[in-house]
Amino acid sequence: MPEVIGEEATYYHYRLLRKSYIARPVIWSYVSLAIIMLFISLLFFTWFGVLCYVLSFITIIWTHFVISRSVLLLSKRYLQKWRFTWQLPWMGMIPEQYVNYRFFSKIHLHITWISLILIFIFIIAAPIAFSINLLFWHFWLLLPRFYCITWLIRERKDGLIKITNQDISYYIQ
């Protein structure tokens, strides 16, 4: 196969500014928060609390998916760069390629506020065990993303983020 050189080739030159590795103990402590919440639900709300714990996880993961997918559909060019994953700590929609830091922040800002509005509607209409678990899962799923956004808060906003299971990398062109 002949090499593509010159005008037909696309060259990307990214310079790595910051990189943060995700250690195993951090992931285990992150998982332990979910286990602690399971025991709290069992202790205060008995088996009904465990049912609410599971149903609220399904509800919040679906809500986050729908909101992020809607934002991605509205900005058509980014849809193929994102995928849904079950791998910790990035459960939900994450970019599988380089993604603009500003766009990454925008999606998670939408997820945060729209989900909170829906949770507050559930607080009025649903049992307290379900509402508390919804709040927990919402913040638990967004915790790694909030870490990523606050870790890069002082960096240039036109950079690119690359997220893998082991690290977060921040590049500029």
Coordinates of C-alpha atoms in Angstrom, one line a residue:
M1 CA 0.0 0.0 0.0
P2 CA 1.6 3.3 -1.0
E3 CA 2.3 6.0 1.6
V4 CA 0.2 9.1 1.6
I5 CA 2.5 12.1 1.7
G6 CA 2.1 15.8 1.2
E7 CA -1.3 17.4 0.4
E8 CA -3.4 14.2 0.9
A9 CA -2.2 13.5 4.5
T10 CA -3.6 15.0 7.6
Y11 CA -1.1 15.7 10.4
Y12 CA -2.1 16.5 13.9
H13 CA 0.3 18.0 16.3
Y14 CA -0.9 17.9 19.9
R15 CA 1.2 19.0 22.8
L16 CA 0.5 17.3 26.2
L17 CA 0.1 19.9 28.9
R18 CA -1.2 17.8 31.8
K19 CA -1.8 14.1 32.6
S20 CA -3.4 12.6 35.6
Y21 CA -3.3 8.9 36.3
I22 CA -6.2 7.2 38.1
A23 CA -4.9 4.9 40.8
R24 CA -6.6 1.6 41.7
P25 CA -7.2 2.7 45.4
V26 CA -9.1 5.8 44.1
I27 CA -11.4 3.5 42.0
W28 CA -11.9 1.2 45.0
S29 CA -12.8 4.1 47.3
Y30 CA -15.1 5.4 44.6
V31 CA -16.8 2.0 44.5
S32 CA -16.9 1.8 48.3
L33 CA -19.1 5.0 48.3
A34 CA -21.7 3.1 46.4
I35 CA -21.5 0.1 48.7
I36 CA -21.8 2.4 51.8
M37 CA -24.9 4.0 50.2
L38 CA -26.4 0.5 49.7
F39 CA -25.9 -0.3 53.4
I40 CA -27.4 3.1 54.4
S41 CA -30.4 2.5 52.2
L42 CA -30.8 -1.0 53.7
L43 CA -30.4 0.4 57.2
F44 CA -32.8 3.4 57.0
F45 CA -35.3 2.1 54.4
T46 CA -35.1 -1.7 54.7
W47 CA -35.6 -3.7 51.5
F48 CA -37.7 -1.0 50.0
G49 CA -34.5 1.2 50.2
V50 CA -32.5 -1.4 48.2
L51 CA -35.2 -1.5 45.6
C52 CA -35.1 2.3 45.3
Y53 CA -31.3 2.1 45.2
V54 CA -31.4 -0.1 42.1
L55 CA -34.3 1.7 40.4
S56 CA -32.7 5.1 41.0
F57 CA -29.5 3.9 39.5
I58 CA -31.3 2.7 36.4
T59 CA -33.3 6.0 36.2
I60 CA -30.3 8.3 36.6
I61 CA -28.0 6.4 34.2
W62 CA -30.8 6.5 31.6
T63 CA -31.4 10.2 32.3
H64 CA -27.7 11.1 31.9
F65 CA -27.6 9.1 28.7
V66 CA -30.7 10.8 27.2
I67 CA -29.4 14.3 28.1
S68 CA -25.9 13.7 26.8
R69 CA -27.2 12.0 23.7
S70 CA -29.5 14.9 23.0
V71 CA -26.8 17.5 23.4
L72 CA -24.6 15.4 21.1
L73 CA -27.4 15.1 18.5
L74 CA -27.9 18.9 18.6
S75 CA -24.2 19.4 17.8
K76 CA -24.1 16.8 15.0
R77 CA -20.3 16.7 14.4
Y78 CA -19.5 15.2 17.8
L79 CA -21.9 12.3 17.9
Q80 CA -19.5 9.7 16.6
K81 CA -16.7 10.7 19.0
W82 CA -18.7 9.5 22.1
R83 CA -19.7 6.1 23.4
F84 CA -21.5 4.6 26.3
T85 CA -19.4 2.6 28.7
W86 CA -19.9 0.6 31.9
Q87 CA -16.3 0.8 33.0
L88 CA -15.4 2.5 36.2
P89 CA -14.9 5.4 36.9
W90 CA -16.4 6.6 33.7
M91 CA -19.8 5.0 33.6
G92 CA -22.0 6.6 31.0
M93 CA -21.2 8.6 27.9
I94 CA -17.5 9.4 27.5
P95 CA -15.5 10.7 24.5
E96 CA -13.5 7.9 22.8
Q97 CA -11.3 10.4 20.9
Y98 CA -9.9 13.8 21.6
V99 CA -12.7 16.2 22.5
N100 CA -12.8 19.9 23.1
Y101 CA -12.6 20.9 26.8
R102 CA -15.2 23.5 26.4
F103 CA -17.7 21.1 24.8
F104 CA -16.9 18.4 27.5
S105 CA -17.8 21.0 30.2
K106 CA -20.9 22.1 28.3
I107 CA -22.3 18.5 28.1
H108 CA -21.7 17.9 31.8
L109 CA -23.2 21.3 32.8
H110 CA -26.4 20.3 30.9
I111 CA -26.4 16.8 32.5
T112 CA -25.9 18.4 36.0
W113 CA -28.7 21.0 35.9
I114 CA -31.3 19.1 33.8
S115 CA -30.9 16.0 36.0
L116 CA -31.2 18.1 39.2
I117 CA -34.4 19.7 37.9
L118 CA -35.8 16.2 37.2
I119 CA -34.7 15.0 40.6
F120 CA -36.4 17.9 42.4
I121 CA -39.6 16.9 40.5
F122 CA -39.2 13.4 41.8
I123 CA -38.7 14.7 45.3
I124 CA -42.2 16.1 45.2
A125 CA -43.8 13.0 43.7
A126 CA -41.6 10.0 44.8
P127 CA -40.8 8.3 48.1
I128 CA -37.9 9.9 50.0
A129 CA -35.8 6.8 49.6
F130 CA -36.0 7.0 45.9
S131 CA -35.2 10.7 45.8
I132 CA -32.2 10.4 48.1
N133 CA -30.8 7.6 46.0
L134 CA -31.4 9.6 42.8
L135 CA -29.3 12.4 44.3
F136 CA -26.6 10.0 45.4
W137 CA -26.3 8.3 42.0
H138 CA -26.4 11.6 40.1
F139 CA -23.4 13.0 42.0
W140 CA -21.7 9.7 42.2
L141 CA -21.8 9.3 38.4
L142 CA -20.7 12.9 37.8
L143 CA -17.9 12.8 40.4
P144 CA -15.1 11.7 38.0
R145 CA -16.2 14.3 35.4
F146 CA -16.3 17.0 38.0
Y147 CA -12.8 16.0 39.0
C148 CA -11.7 16.3 35.4
I149 CA -13.3 19.7 34.9
T150 CA -11.9 21.2 38.2
W151 CA -8.5 19.7 37.5
L152 CA -8.4 21.7 34.2
I153 CA -10.2 24.8 35.5
R154 CA -7.0 27.0 35.1
E155 CA -6.0 25.7 31.8
R156 CA -6.8 27.2 28.4
K157 CA -10.3 26.5 27.3
D158 CA -9.4 25.7 23.7
G159 CA -7.5 22.5 24.6
L160 CA -8.5 18.9 24.0
I161 CA -9.2 16.1 26.5
K162 CA -8.4 12.4 26.0
I163 CA -10.0 10.1 28.6
T164 CA -9.0 6.5 29.1
N165 CA -9.7 4.1 32.0
Q166 CA -6.2 4.7 33.4
D167 CA -5.7 8.5 32.9
I168 CA -6.9 11.9 31.8
S169 CA -4.8 13.8 29.3
Y170 CA -5.0 17.5 28.3
Y171 CA -3.5 18.6 25.0
I172 CA -3.4 21.8 23.0
Q173 CA -2.8 22.1 19.3

